[in-house]
Coordinates of C-alpha atoms and ligand atoms in Angstrom, one line a residue:
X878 CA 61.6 19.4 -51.2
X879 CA 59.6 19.5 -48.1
X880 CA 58.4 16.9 -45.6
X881 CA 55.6 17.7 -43.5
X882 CA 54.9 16.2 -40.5
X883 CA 51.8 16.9 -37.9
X884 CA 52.1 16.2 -34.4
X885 CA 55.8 17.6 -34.4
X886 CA 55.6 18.8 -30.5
X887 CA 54.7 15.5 -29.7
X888 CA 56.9 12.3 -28.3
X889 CA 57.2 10.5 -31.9
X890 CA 57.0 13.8 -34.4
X891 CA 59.6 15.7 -32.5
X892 CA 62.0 13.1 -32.4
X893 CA 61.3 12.1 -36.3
X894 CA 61.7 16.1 -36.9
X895 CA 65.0 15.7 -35.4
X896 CA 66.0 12.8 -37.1
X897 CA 64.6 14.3 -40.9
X898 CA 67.0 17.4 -39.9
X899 CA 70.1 15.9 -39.2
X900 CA 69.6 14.4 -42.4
X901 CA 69.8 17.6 -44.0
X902 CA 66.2 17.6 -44.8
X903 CA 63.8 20.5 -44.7
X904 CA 60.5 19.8 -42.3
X905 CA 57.4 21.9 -42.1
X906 CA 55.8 21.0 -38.8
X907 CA 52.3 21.4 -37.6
X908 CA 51.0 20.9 -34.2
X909 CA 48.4 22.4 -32.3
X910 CA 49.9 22.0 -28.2
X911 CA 46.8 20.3 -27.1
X912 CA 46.6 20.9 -23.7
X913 CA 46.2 16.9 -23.1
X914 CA 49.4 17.3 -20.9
X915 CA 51.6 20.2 -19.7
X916 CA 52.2 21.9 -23.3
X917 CA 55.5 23.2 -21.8
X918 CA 57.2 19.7 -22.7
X919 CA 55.8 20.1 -26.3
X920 CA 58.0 23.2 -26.3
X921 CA 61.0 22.0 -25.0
X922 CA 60.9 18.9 -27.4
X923 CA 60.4 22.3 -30.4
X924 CA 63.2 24.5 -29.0
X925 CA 66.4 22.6 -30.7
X926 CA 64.3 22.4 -34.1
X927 CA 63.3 26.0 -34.3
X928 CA 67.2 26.4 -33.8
X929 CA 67.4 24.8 -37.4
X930 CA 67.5 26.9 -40.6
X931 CA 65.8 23.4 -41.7
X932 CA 62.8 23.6 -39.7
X933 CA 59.2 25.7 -40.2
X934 CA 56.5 25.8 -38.0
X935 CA 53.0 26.0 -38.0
X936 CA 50.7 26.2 -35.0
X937 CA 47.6 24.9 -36.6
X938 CA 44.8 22.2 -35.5
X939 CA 44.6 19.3 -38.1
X940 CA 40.7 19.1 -37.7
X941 CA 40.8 22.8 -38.8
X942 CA 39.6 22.6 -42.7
X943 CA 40.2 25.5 -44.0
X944 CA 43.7 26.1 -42.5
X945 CA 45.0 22.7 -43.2
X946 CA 43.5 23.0 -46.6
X947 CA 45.2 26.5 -46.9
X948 CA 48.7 24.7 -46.8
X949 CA 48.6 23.1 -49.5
X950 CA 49.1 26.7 -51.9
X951 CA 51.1 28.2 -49.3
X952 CA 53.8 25.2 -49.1
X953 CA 53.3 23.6 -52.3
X954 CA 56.7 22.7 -51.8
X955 CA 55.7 19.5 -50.0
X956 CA 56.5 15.9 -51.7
X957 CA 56.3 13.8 -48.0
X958 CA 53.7 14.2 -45.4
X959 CA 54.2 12.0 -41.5
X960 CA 50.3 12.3 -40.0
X961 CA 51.6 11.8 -36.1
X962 CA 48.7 14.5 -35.0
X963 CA 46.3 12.8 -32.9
X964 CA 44.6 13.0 -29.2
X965 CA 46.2 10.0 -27.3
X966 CA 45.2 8.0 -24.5
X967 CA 42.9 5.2 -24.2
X968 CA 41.6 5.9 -20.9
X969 CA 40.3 9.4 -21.7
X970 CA 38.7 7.9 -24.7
X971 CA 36.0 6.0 -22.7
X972 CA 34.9 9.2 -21.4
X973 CA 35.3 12.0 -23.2
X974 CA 35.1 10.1 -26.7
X975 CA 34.5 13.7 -28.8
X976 CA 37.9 15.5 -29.0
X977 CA 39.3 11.8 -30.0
X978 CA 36.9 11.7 -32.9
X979 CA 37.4 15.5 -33.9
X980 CA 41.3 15.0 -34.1
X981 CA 41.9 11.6 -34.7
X982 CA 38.9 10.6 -37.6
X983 CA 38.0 14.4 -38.7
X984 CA 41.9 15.4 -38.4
X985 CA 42.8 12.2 -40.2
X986 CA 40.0 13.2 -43.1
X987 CA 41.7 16.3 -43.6
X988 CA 45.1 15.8 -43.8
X989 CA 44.2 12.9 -46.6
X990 CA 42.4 15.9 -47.9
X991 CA 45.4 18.0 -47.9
X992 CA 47.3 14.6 -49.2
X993 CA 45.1 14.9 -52.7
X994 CA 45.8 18.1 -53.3
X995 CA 49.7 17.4 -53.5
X996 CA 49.8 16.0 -57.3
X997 CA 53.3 15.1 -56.9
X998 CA 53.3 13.6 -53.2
X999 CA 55.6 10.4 -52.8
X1000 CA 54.5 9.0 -49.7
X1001 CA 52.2 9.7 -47.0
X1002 CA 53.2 8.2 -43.6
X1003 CA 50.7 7.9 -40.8
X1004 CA 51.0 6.6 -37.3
X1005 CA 48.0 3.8 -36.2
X1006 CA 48.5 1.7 -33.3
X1007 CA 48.3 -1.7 -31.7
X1008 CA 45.1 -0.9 -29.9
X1009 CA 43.5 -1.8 -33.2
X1010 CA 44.5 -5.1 -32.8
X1011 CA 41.7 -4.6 -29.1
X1012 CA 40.1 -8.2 -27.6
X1013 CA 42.2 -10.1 -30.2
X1014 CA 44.1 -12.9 -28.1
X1015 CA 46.4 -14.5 -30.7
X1016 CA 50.0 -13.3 -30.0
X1017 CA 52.1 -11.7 -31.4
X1018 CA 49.6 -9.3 -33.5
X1019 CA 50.2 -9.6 -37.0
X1020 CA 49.0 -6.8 -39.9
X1021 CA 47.7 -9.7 -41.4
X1022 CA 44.4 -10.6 -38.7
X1023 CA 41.3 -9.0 -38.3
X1024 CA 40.7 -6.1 -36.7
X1025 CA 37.2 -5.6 -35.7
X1026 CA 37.1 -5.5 -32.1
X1027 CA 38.2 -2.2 -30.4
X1028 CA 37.3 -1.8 -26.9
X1029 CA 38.5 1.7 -26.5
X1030 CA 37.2 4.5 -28.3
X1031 CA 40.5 6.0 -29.0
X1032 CA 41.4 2.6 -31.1
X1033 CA 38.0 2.8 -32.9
X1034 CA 39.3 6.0 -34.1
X1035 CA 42.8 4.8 -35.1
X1036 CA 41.1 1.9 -37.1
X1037 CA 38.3 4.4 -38.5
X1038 CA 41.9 6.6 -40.1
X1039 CA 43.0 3.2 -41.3
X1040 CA 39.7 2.4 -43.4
X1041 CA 39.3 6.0 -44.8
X1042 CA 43.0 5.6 -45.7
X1043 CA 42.1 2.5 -48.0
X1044 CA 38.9 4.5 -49.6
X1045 CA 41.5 7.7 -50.5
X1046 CA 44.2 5.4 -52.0
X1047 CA 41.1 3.5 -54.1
X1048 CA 40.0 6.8 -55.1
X1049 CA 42.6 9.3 -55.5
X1050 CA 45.8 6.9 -55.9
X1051 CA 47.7 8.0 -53.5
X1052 CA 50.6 6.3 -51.6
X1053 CA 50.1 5.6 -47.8
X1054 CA 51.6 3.6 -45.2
X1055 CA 49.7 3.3 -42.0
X1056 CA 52.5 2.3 -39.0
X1057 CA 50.8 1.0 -36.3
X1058 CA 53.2 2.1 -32.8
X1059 CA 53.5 -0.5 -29.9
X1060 CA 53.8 1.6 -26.5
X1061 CA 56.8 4.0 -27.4
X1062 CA 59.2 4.9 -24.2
X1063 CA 62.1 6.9 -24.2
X1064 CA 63.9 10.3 -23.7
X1065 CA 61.2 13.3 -24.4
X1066 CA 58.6 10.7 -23.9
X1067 CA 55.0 11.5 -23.1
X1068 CA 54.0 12.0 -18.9
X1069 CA 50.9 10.4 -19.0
X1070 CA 52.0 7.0 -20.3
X1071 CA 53.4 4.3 -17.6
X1072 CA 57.1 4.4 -18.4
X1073 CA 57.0 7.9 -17.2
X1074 CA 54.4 7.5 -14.4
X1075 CA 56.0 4.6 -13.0
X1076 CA 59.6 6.5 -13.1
X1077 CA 57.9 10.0 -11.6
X1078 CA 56.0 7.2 -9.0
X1079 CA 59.5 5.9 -7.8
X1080 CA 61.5 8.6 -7.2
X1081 CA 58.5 10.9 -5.5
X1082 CA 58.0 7.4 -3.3
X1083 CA 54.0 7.6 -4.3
X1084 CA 52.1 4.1 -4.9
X1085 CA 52.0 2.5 -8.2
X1086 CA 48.7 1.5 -9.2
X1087 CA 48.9 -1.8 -11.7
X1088 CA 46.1 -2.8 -13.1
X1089 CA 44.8 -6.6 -14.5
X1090 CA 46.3 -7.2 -11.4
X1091 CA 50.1 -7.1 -12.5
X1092 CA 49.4 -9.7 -14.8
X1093 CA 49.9 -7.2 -18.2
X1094 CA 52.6 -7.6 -20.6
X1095 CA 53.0 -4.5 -23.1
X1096 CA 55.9 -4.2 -25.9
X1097 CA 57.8 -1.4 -24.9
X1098 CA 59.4 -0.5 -28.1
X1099 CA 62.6 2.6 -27.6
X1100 CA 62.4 5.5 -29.3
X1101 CA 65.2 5.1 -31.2
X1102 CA 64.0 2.2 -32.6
X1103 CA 60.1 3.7 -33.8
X1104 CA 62.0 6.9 -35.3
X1105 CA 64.1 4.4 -37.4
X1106 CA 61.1 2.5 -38.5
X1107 CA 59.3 5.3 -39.5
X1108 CA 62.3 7.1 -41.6
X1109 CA 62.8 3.1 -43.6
X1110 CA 58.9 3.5 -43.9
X1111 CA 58.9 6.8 -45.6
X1112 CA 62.1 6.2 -47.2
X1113 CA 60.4 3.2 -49.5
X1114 CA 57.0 4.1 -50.6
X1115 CA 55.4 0.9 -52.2
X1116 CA 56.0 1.2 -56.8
X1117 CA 52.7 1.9 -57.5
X1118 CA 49.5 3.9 -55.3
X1119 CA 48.7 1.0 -52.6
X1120 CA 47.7 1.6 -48.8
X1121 CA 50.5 -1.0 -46.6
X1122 CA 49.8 -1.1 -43.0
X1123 CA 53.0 -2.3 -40.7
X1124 CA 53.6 -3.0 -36.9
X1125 CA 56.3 -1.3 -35.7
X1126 CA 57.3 -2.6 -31.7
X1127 CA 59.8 -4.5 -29.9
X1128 CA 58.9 -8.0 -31.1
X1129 CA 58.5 -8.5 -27.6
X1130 CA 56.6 -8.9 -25.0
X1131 CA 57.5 -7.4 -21.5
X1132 CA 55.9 -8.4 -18.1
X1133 CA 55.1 -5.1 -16.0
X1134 CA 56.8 -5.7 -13.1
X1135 CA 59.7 -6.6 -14.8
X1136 CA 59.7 -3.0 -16.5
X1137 CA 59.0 -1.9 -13.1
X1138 CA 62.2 -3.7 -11.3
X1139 CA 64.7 -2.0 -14.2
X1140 CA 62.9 1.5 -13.3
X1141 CA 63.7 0.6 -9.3
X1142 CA 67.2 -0.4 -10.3
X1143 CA 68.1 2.5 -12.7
X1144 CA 66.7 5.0 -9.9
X1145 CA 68.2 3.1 -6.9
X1146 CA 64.1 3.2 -5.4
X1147 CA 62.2 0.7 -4.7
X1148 CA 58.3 0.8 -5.8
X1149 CA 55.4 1.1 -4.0
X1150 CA 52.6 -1.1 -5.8
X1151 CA 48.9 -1.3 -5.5
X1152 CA 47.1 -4.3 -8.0
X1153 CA 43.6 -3.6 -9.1
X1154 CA 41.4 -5.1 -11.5
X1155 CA 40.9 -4.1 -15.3
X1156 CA 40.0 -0.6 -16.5
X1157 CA 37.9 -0.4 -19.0
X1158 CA 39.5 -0.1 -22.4
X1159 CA 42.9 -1.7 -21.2
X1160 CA 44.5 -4.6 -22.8
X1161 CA 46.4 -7.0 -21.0
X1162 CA 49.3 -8.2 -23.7
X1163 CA 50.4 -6.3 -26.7
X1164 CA 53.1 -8.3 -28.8
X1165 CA 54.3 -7.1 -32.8
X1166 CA 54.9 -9.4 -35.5
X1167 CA 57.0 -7.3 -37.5
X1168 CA 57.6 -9.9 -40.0
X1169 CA 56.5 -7.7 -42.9
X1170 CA 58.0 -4.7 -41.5
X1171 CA 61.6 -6.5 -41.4
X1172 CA 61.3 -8.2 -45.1
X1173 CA 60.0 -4.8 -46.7
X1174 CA 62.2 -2.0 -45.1
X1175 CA 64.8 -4.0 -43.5
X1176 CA 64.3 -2.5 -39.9
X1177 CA 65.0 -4.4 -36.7
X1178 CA 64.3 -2.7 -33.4
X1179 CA 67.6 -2.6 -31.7
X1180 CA 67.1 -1.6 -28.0
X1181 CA 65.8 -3.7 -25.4
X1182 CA 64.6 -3.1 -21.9
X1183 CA 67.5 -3.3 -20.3
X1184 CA 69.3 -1.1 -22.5
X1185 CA 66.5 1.7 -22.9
X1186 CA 64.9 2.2 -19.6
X1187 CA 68.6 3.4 -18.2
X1188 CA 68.4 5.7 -21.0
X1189 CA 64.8 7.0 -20.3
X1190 CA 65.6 7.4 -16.9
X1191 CA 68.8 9.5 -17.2
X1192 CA 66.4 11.9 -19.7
X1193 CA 63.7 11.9 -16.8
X1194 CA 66.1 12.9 -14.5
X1195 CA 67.8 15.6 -16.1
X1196 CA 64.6 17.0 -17.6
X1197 CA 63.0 17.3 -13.9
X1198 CA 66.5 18.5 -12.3
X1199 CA 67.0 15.7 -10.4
Ligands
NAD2660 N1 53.5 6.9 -28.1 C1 52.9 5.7 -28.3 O1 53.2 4.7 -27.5 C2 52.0 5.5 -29.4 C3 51.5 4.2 -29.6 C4 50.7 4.0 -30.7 C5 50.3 5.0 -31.5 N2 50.8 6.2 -31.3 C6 50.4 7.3 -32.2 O2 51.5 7.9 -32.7 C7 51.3 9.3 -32.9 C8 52.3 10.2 -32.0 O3 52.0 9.9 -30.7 P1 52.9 10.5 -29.5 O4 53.2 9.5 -28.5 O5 54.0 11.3 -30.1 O6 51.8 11.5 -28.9 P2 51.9 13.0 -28.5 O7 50.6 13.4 -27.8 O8 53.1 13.3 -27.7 O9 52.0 13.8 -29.9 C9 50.9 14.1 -30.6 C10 51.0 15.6 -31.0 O10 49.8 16.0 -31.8 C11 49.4 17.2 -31.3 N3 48.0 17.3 -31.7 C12 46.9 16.7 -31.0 N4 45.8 17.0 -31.6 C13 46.1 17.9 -32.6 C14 45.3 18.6 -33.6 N5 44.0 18.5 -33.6 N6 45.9 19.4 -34.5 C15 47.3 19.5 -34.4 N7 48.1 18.8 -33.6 C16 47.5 18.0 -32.7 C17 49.6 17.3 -29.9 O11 49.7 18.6 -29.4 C18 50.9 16.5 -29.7 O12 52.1 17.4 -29.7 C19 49.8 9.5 -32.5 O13 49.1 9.4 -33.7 C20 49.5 8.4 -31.6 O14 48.2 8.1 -31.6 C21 51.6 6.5 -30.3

């Protein structure tokens, strides 16, 4: 049997991919290399899979109907699907909101589309995200409060794939666990996030820009850690047709400029920072209660701060040639 899994040039899918296939499993993978950074690091993250007598791909756009829909006789093999397929990035959202609709709500329809037409399917797997939780202030964020208050467009969409989740599993019975990702770091990880800015920032001695002033604290969760929360997710679909949502982070909460002082120490640099207020769509704390997601799957993240960002740096270092 077949996982599939969208997204798989990405940060999270290509290191889940990876994961799935050491395990002896076969993956189909679907991405489309979105141009929403350099594409060439989508197909460095592919090359080691596509080595795998394991591993099929598909260059396909989720939000593509008929395509997607087209899978489903082609590969009927399929009993596992991992939706990571989405256009990131809260920033962009505020101003070009379209593409995030078109891959993230429309993309999202369609693959629980393609879910339905899998009568045997265990488990579909699909990655949300703490924006959700938006102008909430009670920390940590648990699954369990309210969610009505995005103030990106970007987490609008993630919530939007959360709600049409709960209609498809109502209607069509299906079972689907939405894991909602605090800020993933780590080796292959994604250049336009701030682990990777603030490491490419130090070493080419350009300013740091920190927003909220410096005051922001963000749970910087390894990647280690996210790919073994999402492999105890799929691994334990609920019993009976139900729609869980999780947090999977750190369970921490990590002040930026203490990220930023490991970063100066694991590249022997020191920063160059400039504070400025609040960008529209930021948050200034994100911190998981992963109470739920420990007593149901029995994952822990594992890697702190101080472990990982050594780690992340040695990967930015040798991926750059430095
Ligand atoms: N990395 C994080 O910190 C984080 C945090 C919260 C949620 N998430 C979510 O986790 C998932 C994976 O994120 P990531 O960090 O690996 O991002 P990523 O951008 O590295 O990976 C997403 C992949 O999806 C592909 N893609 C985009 N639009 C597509 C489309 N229309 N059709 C097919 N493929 C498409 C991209 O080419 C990319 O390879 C996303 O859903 C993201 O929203 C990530």
């Amino acid at each position: 049997m077949t996982i599939l899994i969208t997204g798989v040039a990405g940060f999270v899918g290509s290191q889940v991919a990876r994961a799935l296939v050491a395990r002896g499993e076969d993956v189909l993978g679907i991405d489309n290399f979105s141009p929403y950074y350099d594409p060439v690091l989508k197909f460095a993250r592919l090359k080691p899979l596509r080595e795998s007598n394991h591993f099929t791909f598909l260059e396909l756009d989720v939000s593509n109907r008929d395509a997607m829909l087209a899978v489903a006789e082609r590969h009927p093999q399929v009993d596992r699907i991992i939706h990571l397929a989405a256009q990131p990035g809260v920033r962009q959202s505020v101003t070009d909101p379209y593409i995030y609709v078109q891959a993230n709500v429309m993309g999202h329809l369609i693959v629980l589309e393609l879910a339905r037409r899998y009568p045997g399917l265990k488990h579909l797997v699909y990655a949300s995200s703490s924006s959700v939780y938006g102008a909430n202030t009670k920390l940590p964020f648990s699954v369990a409060d309210r969610v009505d208050h995005p103030v990106s467009v970007y987490a609008a969409t993630k919530r939007s794939a959360e709600l049409m989740t709960e209609a498809y599993v109502h209607l069509h019975k299906l079972k689907a666990t939405g894991l909602r990702y605090f800020t993933v770091y780590g080796p292959w990880g994604r250049p336009d996030m701030s682990p990777y800015i603030f490491a490419k920032a130090i070493q080419e001695g350009s300013t740091i820009s920190l927003f909220h002033l410096g005051f922001v604290k963000r749970d910087f969760s390894y990647i280690d850690d996210i790919v073994a929360g999402t492999l105890a997710a799929l691994d334990q679909p609920a019993a009976e047709p139900s729609h869980r949502l999780y947090n999977v982070g750190a369970a921490g909460s990590e002040d930026i400029l203490h990220v930023i002082e490991l970063f100066e120490k694991a590249l022997g640099k020191k920063a160059k920072i400039e504070l400025k207020p609040g960008e529209p769509g930021d948050m200034l704390e994100t911190a998981a209660d992963i109470t739920e997601t420990t007593r149901d799957f029995g994952w822990t993240p594992k890697v702190s701060v101080e472990e990982g960002i050594p780690k992340f740096v040695e990967w930015f270092k040798a991926y750059n040639g430095l």
